[in-house]
Amino acid sequence: MGVLEKIKEIEAEMERTQKNKATNYHLGTLKAKLAKLRNDLLIEQGGSGGGPSEGFDVARLGDARVALMGFPSVGKSTLLGALTETESEAAAYEFTTLTCVPGTMHYKGSRVQILDLPGIIEGAAHGKGRGREVIACARNADAILMVLDAGKEGLNRHREILEKELETVGIRLNKRPPDVVFRKKTSGGIRFSSTVKLTKLGPDPEKLAMQILREYRVANAEFLAREDITVDELVDVIVGNRTYKPCLYLYNKIDTVTIEEVDELARMPHSIVGSVNQNFNIGGPLDDDLLKSKLWQYLGLTRVYTKRKGQAPDLEEPVVLSKIRKGTTVKSLCFNVSTQMARDFNYALVWVSSFKIIYVFALSCTLFRFYGTRY
């Protein structure tokens, strides 16, 4: 029996099994086996690849990178033109875009690289429709902008399908890594402990954790849970190759649905509604609109304006820091300017115009509290 057949068999057994306290241990073991098989399948499929696929190897530029993902013909190419002035072929038929098309969005002094990726379909995680290349680009982005057709979402559940495809390859959307310490050791057996009550791992969390660790052939390790984790989060910690990405969902083409449907879509978590053709919540490349504002927020960008001693501050070209990339500390600012500055750093003076206060910062202090403020 092949890996795919084993995956389908376990998924079918999980669907048949009722979810309650009595079956929690069995379901946890099945989830561990399923995650291991999926990981083995990805390694098997990617093992023959000698490097990046042609048309998808795009150099990283700018202060952040956003990947446009979605099913075919949802308006990704038109959206790229509205954000960046980059021309990407758009037509009334599916799969117009066949490779990765990059563009640069200029917003609040930052340069954000936008990648228009080919539309993906169900089964993309296993390579259908160049899905493997598309997902690899998404994995290397700082954030994902999921473009959905508002007129088709109610019947087709595209959002749910795309989330499942990314979940299959280990990309977790709008989640943070579990607060768990997991270290493999060479001897000493498994030491399991927690600082909080574990209510989501069944009546015997330690027994379930031990069984999952045995599935991954881990015999010696230290495991400390600092939060109430689920079975899926437990597996993610043990596997260790998960990627956590912020994701904003854009429901495009809202001019094709009723106002009640627009209201329902707008209330979905991490979602905004808009129309590229009607310029609703999505303006031109130089406009300050809701979509750009939300992307700035999800990317965790911060502007810092510098000044030389005895001179007025430079308010034309800010240093843009990213919470996702290098962080928003004074150290990150120094490395963005030059490595020599980081080596010679002693202290920093920070002016906050709204309070008229001068702050003295050490190298490890964060600047994130001054989000969007000029210094």
Short mmCIF file of C-alpha atoms in Angstrom, two decimals:
data_model
loop_
_atom_site.label_atom_id
_atom_site.label_comp_id
_atom_site.label_asym_id
_atom_site.label_seq_id
_atom_site.Cartn_x
_atom_site.Cartn_y
_atom_site.Cartn_z
CA MET A 1 0.00 0.00 0.00
CA GLY A 2 1.37 3.41 -1.02
CA VAL A 3 1.66 6.51 1.16
CA LEU A 4 -1.36 8.20 -0.42
CA GLU A 5 -3.52 5.14 0.17
CA LYS A 6 -2.42 5.01 3.81
CA ILE A 7 -3.27 8.71 4.22
CA LYS A 8 -6.75 8.20 2.77
CA GLU A 9 -7.32 5.16 4.97
CA ILE A 10 -6.41 7.06 8.16
CA GLU A 11 -8.52 10.07 7.13
CA ALA A 12 -11.50 7.75 6.55
CA GLU A 13 -11.00 6.13 9.97
CA MET A 14 -10.85 9.55 11.64
CA GLU A 15 -14.14 10.53 9.99
CA ARG A 16 -15.78 7.34 11.23
CA THR A 17 -14.55 7.78 14.80
CA GLN A 18 -16.76 9.75 17.17
CA LYS A 19 -15.04 12.57 19.03
CA ASN A 20 -15.29 12.23 22.81
CA LYS A 21 -13.06 11.69 25.82
CA ALA A 22 -13.00 7.93 25.31
CA THR A 23 -11.67 8.20 21.73
CA ASN A 24 -9.32 11.15 22.33
CA TYR A 25 -6.27 8.92 22.77
CA HIS A 26 -7.04 6.93 19.59
CA LEU A 27 -7.66 10.09 17.53
CA GLY A 28 -4.44 11.63 18.81
CA THR A 29 -2.48 8.59 17.68
CA LEU A 30 -4.15 8.71 14.25
CA LYS A 31 -3.31 12.40 13.87
CA ALA A 32 0.33 11.67 14.67
CA LYS A 33 0.44 8.89 12.06
CA LEU A 34 -1.27 11.12 9.51
CA ALA A 35 1.16 14.00 10.05
CA LYS A 36 4.12 11.62 9.74
CA LEU A 37 2.81 10.13 6.48
CA ARG A 38 2.17 13.57 5.01
CA ASN A 39 5.67 14.64 5.93
CA ASP A 40 7.12 11.48 4.36
CA LEU A 41 5.09 12.13 1.21
CA LEU A 42 6.41 15.69 0.89
CA ILE A 43 9.99 14.48 1.32
CA GLU A 44 9.41 11.74 -1.27
CA GLN A 45 7.88 14.15 -3.81
CA GLY A 46 10.47 16.87 -3.26
CA GLY A 47 13.46 14.58 -3.17
CA SER A 48 13.95 14.55 -6.94
CA GLY A 49 13.89 18.34 -7.30
CA GLY A 50 17.30 19.82 -8.04
CA GLY A 51 16.42 23.45 -7.29
CA PRO A 52 13.83 26.16 -7.78
CA SER A 53 11.45 25.62 -10.68
CA GLU A 54 11.76 27.86 -13.72
CA GLY A 55 9.59 30.96 -13.41
CA PHE A 56 9.28 30.75 -9.61
CA ASP A 57 12.81 31.68 -8.49
CA VAL A 58 12.28 35.36 -7.62
CA ALA A 59 14.93 37.39 -5.77
CA ARG A 60 13.79 38.78 -2.42
CA LEU A 61 13.54 42.59 -2.60
CA GLY A 62 12.09 45.33 -0.42
CA ASP A 63 11.12 45.50 3.23
CA ALA A 64 8.57 42.64 3.10
CA ARG A 65 7.10 40.06 0.74
CA VAL A 66 3.42 39.17 0.23
CA ALA A 67 2.19 36.19 -1.80
CA LEU A 68 -1.15 36.45 -3.63
CA MET A 69 -2.88 33.07 -3.46
CA GLY A 70 -6.27 31.87 -4.63
CA PHE A 71 -8.18 29.78 -7.12
CA PRO A 72 -7.98 30.69 -10.84
CA SER A 73 -9.88 33.75 -12.10
CA VAL A 74 -10.46 35.49 -8.76
CA GLY A 75 -8.71 38.73 -9.77
CA LYS A 76 -5.13 38.27 -8.52
CA SER A 77 -3.48 39.69 -11.65
CA THR A 78 -5.79 42.70 -11.73
CA LEU A 79 -5.10 43.25 -8.03
CA LEU A 80 -1.34 43.17 -8.66
CA GLY A 81 -1.75 45.97 -11.21
CA ALA A 82 -3.81 48.02 -8.76
CA LEU A 83 -1.21 47.66 -6.00
CA THR A 84 2.03 47.94 -7.95
CA GLU A 85 1.40 49.19 -11.52
CA THR A 86 2.97 45.93 -12.70
CA GLU A 87 1.30 44.45 -15.75
CA SER A 88 0.29 40.81 -15.30
CA GLU A 89 -1.81 39.20 -18.01
CA ALA A 90 -5.48 39.08 -17.06
CA ALA A 91 -8.21 37.37 -19.09
CA ALA A 92 -11.66 35.80 -18.77
CA TYR A 93 -10.30 32.25 -18.79
CA GLU A 94 -8.61 30.25 -16.03
CA PHE A 95 -4.84 29.82 -15.51
CA THR A 96 -3.90 33.06 -17.26
CA THR A 97 -0.88 33.39 -14.97
CA LEU A 98 1.49 30.42 -15.34
CA THR A 99 4.57 31.68 -13.45
CA CYS A 100 5.33 33.97 -10.51
CA VAL A 101 4.96 37.66 -11.47
CA PRO A 102 6.59 40.08 -8.97
CA GLY A 103 5.76 43.73 -8.37
CA THR A 104 6.59 46.37 -5.76
CA MET A 105 4.03 48.24 -3.66
CA HIS A 106 5.12 51.61 -2.26
CA TYR A 107 3.32 52.52 0.96
CA LYS A 108 4.29 54.83 3.84
CA GLY A 109 7.89 54.93 2.71
CA SER A 110 8.18 51.13 2.50
CA ARG A 111 8.73 48.83 -0.47
CA VAL A 112 6.65 45.66 -0.28
CA GLN A 113 7.24 42.93 -2.87
CA ILE A 114 3.96 41.44 -4.14
CA LEU A 115 4.04 38.03 -5.86
CA ASP A 116 1.21 37.12 -8.21
CA LEU A 117 1.13 33.31 -8.16
CA PRO A 118 -0.75 30.97 -10.52
CA GLY A 119 -4.15 29.82 -9.32
CA ILE A 120 -4.10 26.62 -7.31
CA ILE A 121 -6.69 23.87 -7.14
CA GLU A 122 -7.71 21.18 -4.68
CA GLY A 123 -4.85 18.70 -4.38
CA ALA A 124 -2.18 21.37 -4.81
CA ALA A 125 -0.34 20.10 -1.73
CA HIS A 126 0.39 16.89 -3.65
CA GLY A 127 1.56 18.68 -6.80
CA LYS A 128 -1.62 19.19 -8.83
CA GLY A 129 -1.58 22.26 -11.10
CA ARG A 130 1.99 23.27 -10.15
CA GLY A 131 0.73 23.48 -6.60
CA ARG A 132 4.08 22.48 -5.12
CA GLU A 133 5.87 25.46 -6.70
CA VAL A 134 3.10 27.89 -5.70
CA ILE A 135 3.11 26.71 -2.09
CA ALA A 136 6.92 26.91 -1.96
CA CYS A 137 6.70 30.60 -2.93
CA ALA A 138 4.06 31.17 -0.28
CA ARG A 139 6.26 29.50 2.34
CA ASN A 140 9.05 31.99 1.58
CA ALA A 141 6.77 35.04 1.84
CA ASP A 142 6.36 37.13 4.99
CA ALA A 143 2.57 37.09 4.69
CA ILE A 144 -0.16 35.65 2.47
CA LEU A 145 -2.99 37.59 0.85
CA MET A 146 -5.70 35.05 0.05
CA VAL A 147 -7.86 36.36 -2.81
CA LEU A 148 -11.36 34.85 -2.95
CA ASP A 149 -14.31 35.36 -5.29
CA ALA A 150 -17.21 36.65 -3.16
CA GLY A 151 -19.74 35.34 -5.66
CA LYS A 152 -18.43 31.76 -5.54
CA GLU A 153 -17.42 31.38 -1.91
CA GLY A 154 -20.84 30.37 -0.59
CA LEU A 155 -21.06 27.25 -2.77
CA ASN A 156 -17.45 26.27 -3.34
CA ARG A 157 -15.86 26.81 0.11
CA HIS A 158 -12.61 27.96 -1.51
CA ARG A 159 -11.32 29.41 1.76
CA GLU A 160 -11.68 26.10 3.57
CA ILE A 161 -10.02 24.17 0.72
CA LEU A 162 -7.04 26.53 0.53
CA GLU A 163 -6.55 26.45 4.29
CA LYS A 164 -6.55 22.65 4.20
CA GLU A 165 -3.98 22.56 1.37
CA LEU A 166 -1.60 24.84 3.29
CA GLU A 167 -2.25 22.96 6.53
CA THR A 168 -1.25 19.72 4.80
CA VAL A 169 2.23 21.05 3.95
CA GLY A 170 2.82 22.50 7.42
CA ILE A 171 1.87 26.17 6.88
CA ARG A 172 -0.17 27.50 9.80
CA LEU A 173 -2.20 30.63 9.11
CA ASN A 174 -2.75 33.35 11.73
CA LYS A 175 -1.38 31.17 14.50
CA ARG A 176 1.67 31.45 16.70
CA PRO A 177 4.04 28.63 17.68
CA PRO A 178 2.87 26.83 20.84
CA ASP A 179 4.61 27.85 24.04
CA VAL A 180 6.30 24.49 24.47
CA VAL A 181 9.91 23.51 25.17
CA PHE A 182 10.89 20.33 23.35
CA ARG A 183 14.50 19.11 23.35
CA LYS A 184 15.77 15.76 22.16
CA LYS A 185 18.45 14.12 24.30
CA THR A 186 20.83 11.21 23.93
CA SER A 187 19.79 9.47 27.15
CA GLY A 188 17.58 9.75 30.21
CA GLY A 189 14.24 8.77 28.71
CA ILE A 190 11.31 11.14 28.25
CA ARG A 191 10.57 13.79 30.85
CA PHE A 192 7.06 15.21 30.43
CA SER A 193 5.84 18.19 32.47
CA SER A 194 3.58 21.23 32.23
CA THR A 195 3.02 24.49 34.06
CA VAL A 196 -0.72 24.60 33.27
CA LYS A 197 -3.53 22.06 33.30
CA LEU A 198 -3.75 20.26 29.94
CA THR A 199 -7.45 19.88 29.19
CA LYS A 200 -7.27 19.24 25.43
CA LEU A 201 -5.15 16.08 25.49
CA GLY A 202 -7.69 13.82 27.12
CA PRO A 203 -7.77 12.34 30.62
CA ASP A 204 -4.10 11.28 30.49
CA PRO A 205 -2.03 13.88 28.57
CA GLU A 206 1.28 12.24 29.41
CA LYS A 207 0.20 8.86 28.02
CA LEU A 208 -0.96 10.47 24.76
CA ALA A 209 2.27 12.48 24.44
CA MET A 210 4.37 9.36 25.04
CA GLN A 211 2.47 7.46 22.33
CA ILE A 212 2.93 10.26 19.79
CA LEU A 213 6.64 10.51 20.62
CA ARG A 214 6.97 6.76 20.03
CA GLU A 215 5.37 7.21 16.59
CA TYR A 216 8.27 9.53 15.75
CA ARG A 217 10.84 7.19 17.32
CA VAL A 218 11.76 9.63 20.07
CA ALA A 219 13.00 7.77 23.14
CA ASN A 220 14.88 10.51 25.01
CA ALA A 221 13.57 14.05 25.26
CA GLU A 222 12.49 16.86 27.57
CA PHE A 223 8.96 18.19 27.05
CA LEU A 224 7.55 21.21 28.92
CA ALA A 225 4.16 22.71 28.03
CA ARG A 226 3.53 26.27 29.18
CA GLU A 227 0.04 26.50 27.68
CA ASP A 228 -2.99 24.27 27.15
CA ILE A 229 -2.14 22.75 23.75
CA THR A 230 -4.16 20.56 21.40
CA VAL A 231 -3.11 17.27 19.80
CA ASP A 232 -2.37 19.05 16.51
CA GLU A 233 -0.12 21.56 18.29
CA LEU A 234 1.63 18.73 20.11
CA VAL A 235 2.39 17.05 16.77
CA ASP A 236 3.58 20.36 15.29
CA VAL A 237 6.07 20.82 18.13
CA ILE A 238 7.47 17.31 17.71
CA VAL A 239 7.73 17.51 13.91
CA GLY A 240 9.34 20.95 14.14
CA ASN A 241 9.16 22.00 10.46
CA ARG A 242 5.99 24.09 10.68
CA THR A 243 5.79 27.62 9.28
CA TYR A 244 3.57 30.26 10.85
CA LYS A 245 2.29 32.98 8.51
CA PRO A 246 -0.06 35.93 8.92
CA CYS A 247 -2.84 35.71 6.34
CA LEU A 248 -5.35 38.32 5.21
CA TYR A 249 -8.42 37.14 3.27
CA LEU A 250 -9.71 39.48 0.55
CA TYR A 251 -13.19 38.78 -0.81
CA ASN A 252 -13.03 40.36 -4.26
CA LYS A 253 -15.91 41.08 -6.69
CA ILE A 254 -18.41 42.05 -3.98
CA ASP A 255 -20.34 43.98 -6.63
CA THR A 256 -21.69 40.59 -7.78
CA VAL A 257 -23.38 39.64 -4.46
CA THR A 258 -26.07 41.10 -2.20
CA ILE A 259 -25.41 43.50 0.64
CA GLU A 260 -26.38 40.78 3.16
CA GLU A 261 -23.74 38.45 1.73
CA VAL A 262 -21.15 41.25 1.82
CA ASP A 263 -21.94 41.87 5.48
CA GLU A 264 -21.55 38.17 6.29
CA LEU A 265 -18.20 37.93 4.49
CA ALA A 266 -16.90 41.12 6.13
CA ARG A 267 -17.52 39.60 9.57
CA MET A 268 -15.34 36.57 8.85
CA PRO A 269 -12.10 36.55 10.90
CA HIS A 270 -9.03 38.15 9.28
CA SER A 271 -11.14 39.25 6.29
CA ILE A 272 -11.91 42.36 4.29
CA VAL A 273 -14.24 42.82 1.33
CA GLY A 274 -13.55 44.83 -1.79
CA SER A 275 -13.70 45.16 -5.55
CA VAL A 276 -10.70 45.89 -7.73
CA ASN A 277 -12.83 46.95 -10.70
CA GLN A 278 -15.08 49.24 -8.61
CA ASN A 279 -12.17 50.58 -6.47
CA PHE A 280 -13.97 49.64 -3.27
CA ASN A 281 -11.41 49.36 -0.42
CA ILE A 282 -8.77 48.94 -3.14
CA GLY A 283 -7.42 52.11 -4.74
CA GLY A 284 -4.57 52.80 -7.14
CA PRO A 285 -0.86 52.20 -6.50
CA LEU A 286 -0.42 55.59 -4.78
CA ASP A 287 -3.71 55.62 -2.84
CA ASP A 288 -3.97 55.02 0.90
CA ASP A 289 -6.76 52.45 1.06
CA LEU A 290 -8.02 49.81 3.50
CA LEU A 291 -6.23 46.90 1.82
CA LYS A 292 -2.78 48.54 2.01
CA SER A 293 -3.43 49.59 5.60
CA LYS A 294 -4.36 46.03 6.56
CA LEU A 295 -1.30 44.59 4.81
CA TRP A 296 0.92 47.03 6.71
CA GLN A 297 -0.67 45.85 9.94
CA TYR A 298 -0.35 42.12 9.17
CA LEU A 299 3.28 42.52 8.08
CA GLY A 300 4.13 44.21 11.38
CA LEU A 301 6.02 47.09 9.76
CA THR A 302 7.35 50.10 11.68
CA ARG A 303 8.85 53.34 10.37
CA VAL A 304 11.81 54.93 12.14
CA TYR A 305 13.13 58.35 11.12
CA THR A 306 16.78 59.02 11.89
CA LYS A 307 18.67 62.25 12.59
CA ARG A 308 22.33 63.19 12.76
CA LYS A 309 23.64 64.97 15.82
CA GLY A 310 22.96 68.68 15.58
CA GLN A 311 20.81 68.33 12.45
CA ALA A 312 17.10 68.13 11.72
CA PRO A 313 15.62 64.62 11.37
CA ASP A 314 15.33 63.06 7.92
CA LEU A 315 11.57 62.72 7.40
CA GLU A 316 11.81 61.74 3.74
CA GLU A 317 13.30 58.23 3.85
CA PRO A 318 12.42 56.20 6.95
CA VAL A 319 14.11 53.00 8.01
CA VAL A 320 11.38 50.34 7.80
CA LEU A 321 11.59 47.55 10.37
CA SER A 322 9.69 44.29 10.13
CA LYS A 323 8.46 42.39 13.17
CA ILE A 324 8.43 39.20 11.07
CA ARG A 325 11.96 39.47 9.66
CA LYS A 326 14.57 40.97 11.99
CA GLY A 327 12.30 42.43 14.64
CA THR A 328 11.66 45.99 15.80
CA THR A 329 14.46 46.48 18.31
CA VAL A 330 17.20 49.11 18.32
CA LYS A 331 19.58 46.33 17.30
CA SER A 332 17.45 45.64 14.21
CA LEU A 333 17.56 49.33 13.32
CA CYS A 334 21.36 49.37 13.61
CA PHE A 335 21.77 46.33 11.36
CA ASN A 336 19.38 47.89 8.81
CA VAL A 337 21.66 50.93 8.62
CA SER A 338 25.02 49.11 8.74
CA THR A 339 26.79 46.33 10.61
CA GLN A 340 29.47 48.84 11.66
CA MET A 341 26.83 50.89 13.45
CA ALA A 342 25.67 47.80 15.35
CA ARG A 343 29.24 47.03 16.44
CA ASP A 344 29.94 50.60 17.60
CA PHE A 345 26.54 51.17 19.22
CA ASN A 346 26.45 52.69 22.72
CA TYR A 347 22.97 54.16 23.25
CA ALA A 348 20.12 55.74 21.27
CA LEU A 349 17.99 58.83 21.81
CA VAL A 350 14.40 58.52 20.65
CA TRP A 351 12.14 61.54 20.23
CA VAL A 352 8.39 61.06 20.45
CA SER A 353 6.77 64.24 19.14
CA SER A 354 3.38 63.67 20.76
CA PHE A 355 4.87 63.50 24.28
CA LYS A 356 7.98 65.68 23.84
CA ILE A 357 10.08 63.11 25.70
CA ILE A 358 13.55 61.81 24.91
CA TYR A 359 14.03 58.09 25.56
CA VAL A 360 17.44 56.47 26.06
CA PHE A 361 17.49 52.95 24.59
CA ALA A 362 19.80 49.99 25.03
CA LEU A 363 20.53 47.70 22.09
CA SER A 364 17.86 45.09 22.91
CA CYS A 365 14.94 47.49 23.57
CA THR A 366 11.99 47.36 21.25
CA LEU A 367 10.74 50.21 19.10
CA PHE A 368 7.40 48.60 18.33
CA ARG A 369 5.58 50.77 20.89
CA PHE A 370 6.19 53.73 18.60
CA TYR A 371 4.41 52.13 15.64
CA GLY A 372 3.67 54.69 12.93
CA THR A 373 5.17 57.63 14.84
CA ARG A 374 7.73 60.00 13.43
CA TYR A 375 10.91 60.51 15.43
#
